[in-house]
CSV table of C-alpha atoms in Angstrom, one decimal:
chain,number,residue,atom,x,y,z
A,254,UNK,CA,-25.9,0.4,18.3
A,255,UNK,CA,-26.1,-3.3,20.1
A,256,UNK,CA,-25.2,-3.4,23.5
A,257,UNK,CA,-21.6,-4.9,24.4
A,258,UNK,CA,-23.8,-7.9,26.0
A,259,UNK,CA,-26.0,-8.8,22.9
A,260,UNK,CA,-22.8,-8.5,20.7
A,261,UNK,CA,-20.6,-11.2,22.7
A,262,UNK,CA,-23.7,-13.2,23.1
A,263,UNK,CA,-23.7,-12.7,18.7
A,264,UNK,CA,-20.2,-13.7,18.5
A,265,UNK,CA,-20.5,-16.8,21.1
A,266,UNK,CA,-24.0,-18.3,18.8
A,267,UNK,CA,-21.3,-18.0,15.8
A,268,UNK,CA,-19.3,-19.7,17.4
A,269,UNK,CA,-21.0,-22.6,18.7
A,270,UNK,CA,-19.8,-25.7,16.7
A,271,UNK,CA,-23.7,-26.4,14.8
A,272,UNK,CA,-24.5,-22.6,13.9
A,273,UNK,CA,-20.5,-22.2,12.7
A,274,UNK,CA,-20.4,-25.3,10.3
A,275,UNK,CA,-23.7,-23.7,8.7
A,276,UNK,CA,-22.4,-19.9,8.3
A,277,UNK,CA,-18.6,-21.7,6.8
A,278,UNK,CA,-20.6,-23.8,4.6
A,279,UNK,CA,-22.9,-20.7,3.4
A,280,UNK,CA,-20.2,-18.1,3.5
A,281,UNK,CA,-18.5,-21.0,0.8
A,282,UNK,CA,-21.2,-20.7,-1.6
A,283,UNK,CA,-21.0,-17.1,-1.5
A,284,UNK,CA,-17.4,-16.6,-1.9
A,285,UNK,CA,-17.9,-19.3,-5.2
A,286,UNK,CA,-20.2,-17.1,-6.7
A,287,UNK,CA,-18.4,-14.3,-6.7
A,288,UNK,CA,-15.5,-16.0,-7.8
A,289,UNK,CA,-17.9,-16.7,-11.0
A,290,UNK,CA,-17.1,-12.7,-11.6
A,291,UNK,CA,-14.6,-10.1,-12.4
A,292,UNK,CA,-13.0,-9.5,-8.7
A,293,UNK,CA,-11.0,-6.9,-7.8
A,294,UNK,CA,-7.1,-7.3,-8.1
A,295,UNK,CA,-6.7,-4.4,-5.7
A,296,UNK,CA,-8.1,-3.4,-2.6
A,297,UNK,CA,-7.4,-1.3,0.0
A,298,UNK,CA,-9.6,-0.4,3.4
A,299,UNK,CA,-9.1,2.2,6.0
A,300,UNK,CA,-9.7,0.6,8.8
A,301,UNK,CA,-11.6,3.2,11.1
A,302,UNK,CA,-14.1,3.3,13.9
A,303,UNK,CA,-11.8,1.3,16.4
A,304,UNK,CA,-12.0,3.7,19.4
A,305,UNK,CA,-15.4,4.5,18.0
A,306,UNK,CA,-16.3,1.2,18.7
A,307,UNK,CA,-14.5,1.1,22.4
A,308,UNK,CA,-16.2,4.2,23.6
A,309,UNK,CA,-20.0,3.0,22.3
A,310,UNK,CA,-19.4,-0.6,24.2
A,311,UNK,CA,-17.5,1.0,27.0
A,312,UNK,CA,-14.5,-1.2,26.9
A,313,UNK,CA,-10.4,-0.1,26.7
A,314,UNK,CA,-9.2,1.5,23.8
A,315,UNK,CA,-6.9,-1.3,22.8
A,316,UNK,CA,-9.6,-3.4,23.1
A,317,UNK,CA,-11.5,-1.7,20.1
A,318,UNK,CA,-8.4,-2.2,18.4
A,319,UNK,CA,-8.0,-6.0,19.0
A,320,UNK,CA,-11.4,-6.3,18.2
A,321,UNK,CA,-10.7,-4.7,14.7
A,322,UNK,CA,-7.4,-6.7,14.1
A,323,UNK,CA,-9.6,-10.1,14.3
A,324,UNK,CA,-12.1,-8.0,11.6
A,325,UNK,CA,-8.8,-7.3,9.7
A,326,UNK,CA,-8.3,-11.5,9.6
A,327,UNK,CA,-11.6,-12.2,8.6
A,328,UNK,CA,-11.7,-9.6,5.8
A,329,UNK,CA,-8.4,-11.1,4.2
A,330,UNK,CA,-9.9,-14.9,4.3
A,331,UNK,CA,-12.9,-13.2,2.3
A,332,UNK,CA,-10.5,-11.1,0.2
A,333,UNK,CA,-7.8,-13.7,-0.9
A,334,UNK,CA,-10.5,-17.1,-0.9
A,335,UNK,CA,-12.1,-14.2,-3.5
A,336,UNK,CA,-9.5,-14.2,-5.7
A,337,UNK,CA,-7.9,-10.8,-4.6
A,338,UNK,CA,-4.4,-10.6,-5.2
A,339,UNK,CA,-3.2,-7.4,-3.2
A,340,UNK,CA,-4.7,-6.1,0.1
A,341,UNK,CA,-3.7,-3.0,1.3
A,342,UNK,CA,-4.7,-1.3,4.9
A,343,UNK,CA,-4.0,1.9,6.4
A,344,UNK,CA,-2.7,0.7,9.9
A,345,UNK,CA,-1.3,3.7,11.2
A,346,UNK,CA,-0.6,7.0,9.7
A,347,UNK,CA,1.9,9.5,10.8
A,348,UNK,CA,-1.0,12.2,11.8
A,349,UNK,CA,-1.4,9.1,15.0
A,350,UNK,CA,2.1,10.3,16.6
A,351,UNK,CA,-0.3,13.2,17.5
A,352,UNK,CA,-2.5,11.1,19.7
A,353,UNK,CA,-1.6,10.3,23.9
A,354,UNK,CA,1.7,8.5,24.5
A,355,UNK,CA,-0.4,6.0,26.4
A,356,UNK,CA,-2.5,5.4,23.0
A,357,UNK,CA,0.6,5.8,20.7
A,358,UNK,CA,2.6,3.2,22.9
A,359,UNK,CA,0.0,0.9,23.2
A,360,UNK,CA,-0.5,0.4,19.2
A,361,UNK,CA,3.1,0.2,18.7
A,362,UNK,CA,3.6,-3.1,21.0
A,363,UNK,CA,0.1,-4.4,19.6
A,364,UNK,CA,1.3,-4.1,15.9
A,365,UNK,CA,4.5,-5.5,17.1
A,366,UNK,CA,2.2,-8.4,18.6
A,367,UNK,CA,0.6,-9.0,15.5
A,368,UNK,CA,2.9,-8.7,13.2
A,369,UNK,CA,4.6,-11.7,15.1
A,370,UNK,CA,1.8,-13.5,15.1
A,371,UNK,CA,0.3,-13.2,11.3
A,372,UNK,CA,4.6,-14.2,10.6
A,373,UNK,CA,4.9,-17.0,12.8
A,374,UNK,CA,1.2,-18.6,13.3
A,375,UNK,CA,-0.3,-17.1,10.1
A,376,UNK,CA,-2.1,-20.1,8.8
A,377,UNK,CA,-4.2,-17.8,6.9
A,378,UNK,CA,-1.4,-16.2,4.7
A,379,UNK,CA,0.7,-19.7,4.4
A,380,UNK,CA,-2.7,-20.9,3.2
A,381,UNK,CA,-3.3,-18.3,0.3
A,382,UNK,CA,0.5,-17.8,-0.4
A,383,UNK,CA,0.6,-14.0,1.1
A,384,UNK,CA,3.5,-11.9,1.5
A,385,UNK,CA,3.7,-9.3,4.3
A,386,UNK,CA,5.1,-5.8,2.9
A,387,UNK,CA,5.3,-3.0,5.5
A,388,UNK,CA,4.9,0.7,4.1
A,389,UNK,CA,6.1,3.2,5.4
A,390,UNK,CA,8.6,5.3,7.0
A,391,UNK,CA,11.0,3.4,9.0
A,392,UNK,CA,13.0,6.0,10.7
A,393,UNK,CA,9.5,6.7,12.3
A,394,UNK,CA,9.7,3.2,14.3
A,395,UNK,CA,10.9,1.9,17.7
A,396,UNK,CA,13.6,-0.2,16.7
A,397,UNK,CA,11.5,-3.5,18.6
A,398,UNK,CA,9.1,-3.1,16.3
A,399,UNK,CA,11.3,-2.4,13.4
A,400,UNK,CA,12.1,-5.4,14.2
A,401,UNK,CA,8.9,-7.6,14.6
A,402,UNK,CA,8.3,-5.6,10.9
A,403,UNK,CA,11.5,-7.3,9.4
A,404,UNK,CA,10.9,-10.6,10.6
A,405,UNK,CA,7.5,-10.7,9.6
A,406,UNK,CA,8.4,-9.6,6.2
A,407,UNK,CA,11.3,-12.2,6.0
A,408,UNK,CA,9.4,-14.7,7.3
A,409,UNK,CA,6.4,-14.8,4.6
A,410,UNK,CA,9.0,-13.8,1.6
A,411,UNK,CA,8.5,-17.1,0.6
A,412,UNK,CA,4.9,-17.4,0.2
A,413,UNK,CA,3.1,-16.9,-3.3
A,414,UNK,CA,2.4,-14.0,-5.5
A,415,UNK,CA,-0.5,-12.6,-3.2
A,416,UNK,CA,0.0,-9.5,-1.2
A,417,UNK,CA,-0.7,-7.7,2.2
A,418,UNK,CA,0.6,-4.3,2.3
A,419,UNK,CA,0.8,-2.9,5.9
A,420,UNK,CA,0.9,0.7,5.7
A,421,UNK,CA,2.6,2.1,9.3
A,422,UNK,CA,3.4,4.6,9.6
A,423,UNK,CA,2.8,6.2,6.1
A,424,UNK,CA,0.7,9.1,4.6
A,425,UNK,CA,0.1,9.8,0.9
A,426,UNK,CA,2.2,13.0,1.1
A,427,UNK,CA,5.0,11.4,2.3
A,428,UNK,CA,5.1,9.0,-0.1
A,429,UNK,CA,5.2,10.4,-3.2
A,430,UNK,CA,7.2,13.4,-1.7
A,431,UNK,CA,9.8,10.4,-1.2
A,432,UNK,CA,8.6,8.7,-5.1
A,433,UNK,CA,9.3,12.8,-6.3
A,434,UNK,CA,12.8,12.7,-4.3
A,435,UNK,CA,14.2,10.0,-5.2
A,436,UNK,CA,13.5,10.6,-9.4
A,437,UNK,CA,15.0,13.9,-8.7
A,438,UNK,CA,18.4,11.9,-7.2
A,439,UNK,CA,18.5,9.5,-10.0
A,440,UNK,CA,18.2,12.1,-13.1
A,441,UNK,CA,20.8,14.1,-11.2
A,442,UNK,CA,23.0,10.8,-11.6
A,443,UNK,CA,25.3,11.0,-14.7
A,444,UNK,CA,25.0,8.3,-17.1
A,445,UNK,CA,27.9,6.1,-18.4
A,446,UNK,CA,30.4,8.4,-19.3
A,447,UNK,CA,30.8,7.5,-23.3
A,448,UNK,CA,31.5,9.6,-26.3
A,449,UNK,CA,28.2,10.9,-27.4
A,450,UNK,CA,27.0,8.9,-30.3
A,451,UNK,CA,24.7,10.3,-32.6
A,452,UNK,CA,23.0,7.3,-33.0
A,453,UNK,CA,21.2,8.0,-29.8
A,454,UNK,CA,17.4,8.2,-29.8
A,455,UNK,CA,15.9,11.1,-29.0
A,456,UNK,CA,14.9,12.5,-25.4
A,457,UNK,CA,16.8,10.0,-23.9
A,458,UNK,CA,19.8,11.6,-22.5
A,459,UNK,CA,21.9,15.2,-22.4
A,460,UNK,CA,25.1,15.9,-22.3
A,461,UNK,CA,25.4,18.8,-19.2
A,462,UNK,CA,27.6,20.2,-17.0
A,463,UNK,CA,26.4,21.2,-13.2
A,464,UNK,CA,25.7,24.9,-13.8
A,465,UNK,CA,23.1,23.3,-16.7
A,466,UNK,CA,21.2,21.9,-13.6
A,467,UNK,CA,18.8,23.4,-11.5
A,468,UNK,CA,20.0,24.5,-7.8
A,469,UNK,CA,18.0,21.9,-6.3
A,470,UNK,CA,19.1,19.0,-8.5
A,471,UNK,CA,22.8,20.4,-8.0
A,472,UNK,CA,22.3,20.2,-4.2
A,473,UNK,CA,21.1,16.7,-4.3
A,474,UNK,CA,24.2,15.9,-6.5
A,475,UNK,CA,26.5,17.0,-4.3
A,476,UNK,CA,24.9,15.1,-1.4
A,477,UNK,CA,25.0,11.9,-3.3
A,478,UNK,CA,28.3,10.1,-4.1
A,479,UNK,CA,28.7,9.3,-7.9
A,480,UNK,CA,28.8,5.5,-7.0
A,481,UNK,CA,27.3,3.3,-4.4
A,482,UNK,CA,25.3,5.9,-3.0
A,483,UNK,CA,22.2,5.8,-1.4
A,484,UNK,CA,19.1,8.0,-0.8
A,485,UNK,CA,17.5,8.9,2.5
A,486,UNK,CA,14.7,7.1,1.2
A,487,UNK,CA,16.0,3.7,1.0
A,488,UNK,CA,15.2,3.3,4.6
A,489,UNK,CA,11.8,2.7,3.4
A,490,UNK,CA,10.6,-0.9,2.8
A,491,UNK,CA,9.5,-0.5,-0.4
A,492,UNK,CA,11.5,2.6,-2.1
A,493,UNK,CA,15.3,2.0,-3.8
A,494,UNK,CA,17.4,4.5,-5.6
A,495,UNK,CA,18.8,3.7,-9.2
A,496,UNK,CA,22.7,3.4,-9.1
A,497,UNK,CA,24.8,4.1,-11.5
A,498,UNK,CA,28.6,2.0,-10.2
A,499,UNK,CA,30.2,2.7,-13.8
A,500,UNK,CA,30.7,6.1,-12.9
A,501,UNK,CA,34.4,6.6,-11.4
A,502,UNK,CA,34.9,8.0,-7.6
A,503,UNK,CA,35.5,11.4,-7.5
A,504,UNK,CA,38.5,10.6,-5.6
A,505,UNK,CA,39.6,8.5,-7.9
A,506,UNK,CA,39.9,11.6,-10.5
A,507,UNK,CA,42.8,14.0,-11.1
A,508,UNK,CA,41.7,17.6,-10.9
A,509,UNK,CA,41.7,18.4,-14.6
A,510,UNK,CA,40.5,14.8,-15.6
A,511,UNK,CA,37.4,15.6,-12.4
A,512,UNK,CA,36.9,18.7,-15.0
A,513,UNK,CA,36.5,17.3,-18.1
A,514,UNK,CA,34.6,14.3,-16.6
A,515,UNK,CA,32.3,16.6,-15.6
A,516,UNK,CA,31.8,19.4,-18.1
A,517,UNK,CA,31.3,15.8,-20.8
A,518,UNK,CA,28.8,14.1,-18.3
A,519,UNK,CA,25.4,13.0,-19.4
A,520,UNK,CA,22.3,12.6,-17.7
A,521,UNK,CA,19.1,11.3,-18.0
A,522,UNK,CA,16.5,14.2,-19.7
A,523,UNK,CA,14.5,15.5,-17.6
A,524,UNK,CA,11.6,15.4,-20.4
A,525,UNK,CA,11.4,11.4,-20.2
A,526,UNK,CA,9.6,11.8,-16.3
A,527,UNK,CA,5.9,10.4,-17.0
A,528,UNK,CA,3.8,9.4,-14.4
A,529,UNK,CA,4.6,5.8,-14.6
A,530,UNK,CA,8.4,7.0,-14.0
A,531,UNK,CA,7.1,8.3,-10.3
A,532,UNK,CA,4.6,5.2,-10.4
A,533,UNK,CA,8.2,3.2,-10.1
A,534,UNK,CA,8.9,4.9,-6.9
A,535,UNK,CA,6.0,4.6,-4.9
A,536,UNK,CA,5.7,2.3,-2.3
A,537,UNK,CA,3.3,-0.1,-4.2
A,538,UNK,CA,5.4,-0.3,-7.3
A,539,UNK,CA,4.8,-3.8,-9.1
A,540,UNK,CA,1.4,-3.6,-7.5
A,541,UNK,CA,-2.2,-3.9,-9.6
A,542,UNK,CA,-4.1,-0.5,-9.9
A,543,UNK,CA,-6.3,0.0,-6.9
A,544,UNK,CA,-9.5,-1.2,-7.9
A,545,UNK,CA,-11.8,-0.4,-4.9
A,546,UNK,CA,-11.4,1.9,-1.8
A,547,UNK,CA,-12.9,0.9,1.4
A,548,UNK,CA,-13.6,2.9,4.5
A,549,UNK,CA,-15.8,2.5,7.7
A,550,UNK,CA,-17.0,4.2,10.1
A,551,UNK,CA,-18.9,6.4,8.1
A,552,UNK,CA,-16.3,9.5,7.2
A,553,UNK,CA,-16.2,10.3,4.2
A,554,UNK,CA,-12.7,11.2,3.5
A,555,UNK,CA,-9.0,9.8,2.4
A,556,UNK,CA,-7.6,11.1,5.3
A,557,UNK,CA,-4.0,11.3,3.0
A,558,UNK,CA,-4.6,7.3,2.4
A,559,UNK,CA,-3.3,6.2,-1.7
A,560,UNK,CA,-4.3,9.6,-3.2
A,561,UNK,CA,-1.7,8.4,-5.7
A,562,UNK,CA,-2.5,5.4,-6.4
A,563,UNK,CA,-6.6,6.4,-6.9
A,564,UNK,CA,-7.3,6.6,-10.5
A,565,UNK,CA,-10.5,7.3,-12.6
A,566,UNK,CA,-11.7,3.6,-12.2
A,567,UNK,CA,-10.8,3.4,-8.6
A,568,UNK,CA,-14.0,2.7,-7.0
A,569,UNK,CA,-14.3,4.6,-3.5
A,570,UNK,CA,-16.8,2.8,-0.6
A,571,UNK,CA,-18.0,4.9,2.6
A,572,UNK,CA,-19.7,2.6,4.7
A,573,UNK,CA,-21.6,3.5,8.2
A,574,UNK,CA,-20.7,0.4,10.1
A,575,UNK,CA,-18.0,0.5,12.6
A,576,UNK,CA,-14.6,-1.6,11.6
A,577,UNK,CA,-15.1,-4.2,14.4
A,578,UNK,CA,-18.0,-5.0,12.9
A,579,UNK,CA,-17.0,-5.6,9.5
A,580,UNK,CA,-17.2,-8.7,7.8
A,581,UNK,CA,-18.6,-11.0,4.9
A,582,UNK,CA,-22.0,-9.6,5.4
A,583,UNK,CA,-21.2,-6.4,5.0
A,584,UNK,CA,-18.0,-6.5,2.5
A,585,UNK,CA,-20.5,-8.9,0.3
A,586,UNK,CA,-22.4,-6.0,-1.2
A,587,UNK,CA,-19.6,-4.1,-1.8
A,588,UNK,CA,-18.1,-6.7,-4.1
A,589,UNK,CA,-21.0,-7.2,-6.0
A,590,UNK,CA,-21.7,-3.8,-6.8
A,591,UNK,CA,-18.6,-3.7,-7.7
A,592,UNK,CA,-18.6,-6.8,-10.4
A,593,UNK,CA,-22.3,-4.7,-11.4
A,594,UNK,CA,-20.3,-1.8,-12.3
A,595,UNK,CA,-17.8,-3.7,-14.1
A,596,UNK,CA,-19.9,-5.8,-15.9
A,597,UNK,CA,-22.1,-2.5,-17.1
A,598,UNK,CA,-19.0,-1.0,-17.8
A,599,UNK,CA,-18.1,-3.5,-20.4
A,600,UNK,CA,-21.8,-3.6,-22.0
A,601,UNK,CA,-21.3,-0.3,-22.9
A,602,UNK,CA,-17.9,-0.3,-24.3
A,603,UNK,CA,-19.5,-3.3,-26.4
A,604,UNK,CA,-22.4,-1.5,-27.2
A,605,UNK,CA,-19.7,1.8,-28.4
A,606,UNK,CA,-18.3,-0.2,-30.4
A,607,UNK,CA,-21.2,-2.0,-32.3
A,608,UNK,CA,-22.6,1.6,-33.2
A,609,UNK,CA,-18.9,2.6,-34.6
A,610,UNK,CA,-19.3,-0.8,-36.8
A,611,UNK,CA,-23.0,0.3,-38.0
């Protein structure tokens, strides 16, 4: 690992105006070719080795992790000048609250620093028409930086159809125990109250009284109002409840016509949840598949990051450098092994279907 002296003396030659115009000019070529390719429409990195990278160069923890939050910028310029529609990064996950106050403190006002600053002086977004969505559970947050999040989010609402999903704080298990949550709260809605009609296609609804549903579903009914209501989980950025507003007030109902409305209620079937249906309520609904995986530092692990969202496709990248030190160099052959893979991918499948033809 390079000293703390040979790598500022690194950065400083990059930055000197003669060696910078040749690397931008280079690093142009390069991001045209790949453009020439299939490019990801997905990506997502976990952004670790921060206070890896503190500790080995014997500098302040929140050092390590402004060093990684310029990385962060420089991946993105690579990532959307690419062609890549979504970005997703793992900023902070729940499991972090476990770390020293001092630590847990300290990331809190930085990401309330940066989020300000990709909102208000975000060139770099503005530039390749990014939106800032924010991940997460909410209720988790200092209300400061609940705050920062909502501005930055309003403020880049306007930009294109490119993506940056911030994930903080946010693990895989809470997320799709909210996605799993909130379908059981909308089945457990009733439908518009109409006469059956037989006419109705199959699987699509049942007519049910409450002792037809399960205990649990029953005890999510009765915590949700039949109109307007709202889950837990809409406090998330990214989550919403289905409503159903047709449905009269319970208070609205006499106690024999509250009787018959019930026992003459229809809800959705339970048999129509597919995985797109829990898709819907993830956090990254509307989003591309996640095409490739990143991760640094050399662990070779999730660490509860997108387990839903990983498919059979999903490419999955361990790499041994630290985050600070991540950038075109080393992202470059991860894109083109990935365009390799794609392209051999499609050989084959053309190849398949030549022999079915013979």
């Amino acid at each position: 690992m390079p000293s703390m002296h040979l790598f500022a003396l690194g950065k400083y030659l990059q930055q000197s105006p003669p060696v910078e115009w040749a690397i931008q000019r280079f690093r142009e070529l390069l991001i045209g070719a790949l453009r020439q390719g299939p490019i990801p429409q997905h990506v997502a990195f976990v952004m670790d080795g921060n206070r890896r990278f503190a500790r080995s160069h014997r500098i302040e923890t929140v050092e390590g992790h402004n060093l990684g939050f310029e990385a962060l910028a420089r991946v993105l310029e690579v990532c959307y000048k690419s062609g890549v529609k979504v970005v997703t990064i793992y900023a902070f996950s729940i499991e972090n609250f476990k770390r020293s106050k001092y630590e847990v403190d300290a990331l809190m006002a930085m990401a309330k620093l940066k989020l300000l600053q990709l909102a208000q002086h975000g060139e770099l977004l503005h530039r390749y028409g990014a939106r800032i969505r924010v991940l997460g559970q909410r209720e988790m947050v200092k209300p400061d930086v609940l705050e920062a999040i909502d501005n930055a989010v309003s403020l880049t609402s306007g930009n294109g159809d490119a993506v940056l999903n911030v994930c903080f704080p946010y693990t895989s298990r809470a997320e799709i125990t909210s996605a799993i949550r909130d379908t059981v709260i909308e089945y457990s809605e009733p439908l518009h109250s109409l006469p059956l009609q037989t006419s109705d296609p199959p699987h699509t609804s049942r007519t049910a009284s409450p002792r037809h549903l399960s205990p649990a579903a029953a005890r999510v009914r009765a915590r949700s109002p039949s109109s307007g209501a709202t889950s837990d989980a809409e406090d998330s950025v990214s989550s919403s409840t289905t409503l159903h507003p047709d449905t009269p007030p319970e208070h609205l109902l006499s106690p024999d016509n509250d009787s018959e409305h019930k026992s003459h209620s229809r809800y959705p079937d339970p048999e129509t949840i597919t995985a797109e249906t829990l898709n819907n309520h993830m956090y990254t609904a509307g989003n591309p598949p996640l095409d490739l995986l990143v991760r640094t530092s050399g662990v070779e692990r999730l660490s509860d990051f997108m387990l839903w969202q990983c498919h059979q496709k999903t490419e999955i990248v361990f790499l041994d450098c630290l985050w600070p030190e991540f950038d075109l160099w080393t992202f470059l052959p991860v894109l083109v092994e990935w365009q390799w893979r794609r392209r051999k991918g499609w050989l084959e499948r053309g190849k398949e279907k030549e022999s079915k033809l013979l």
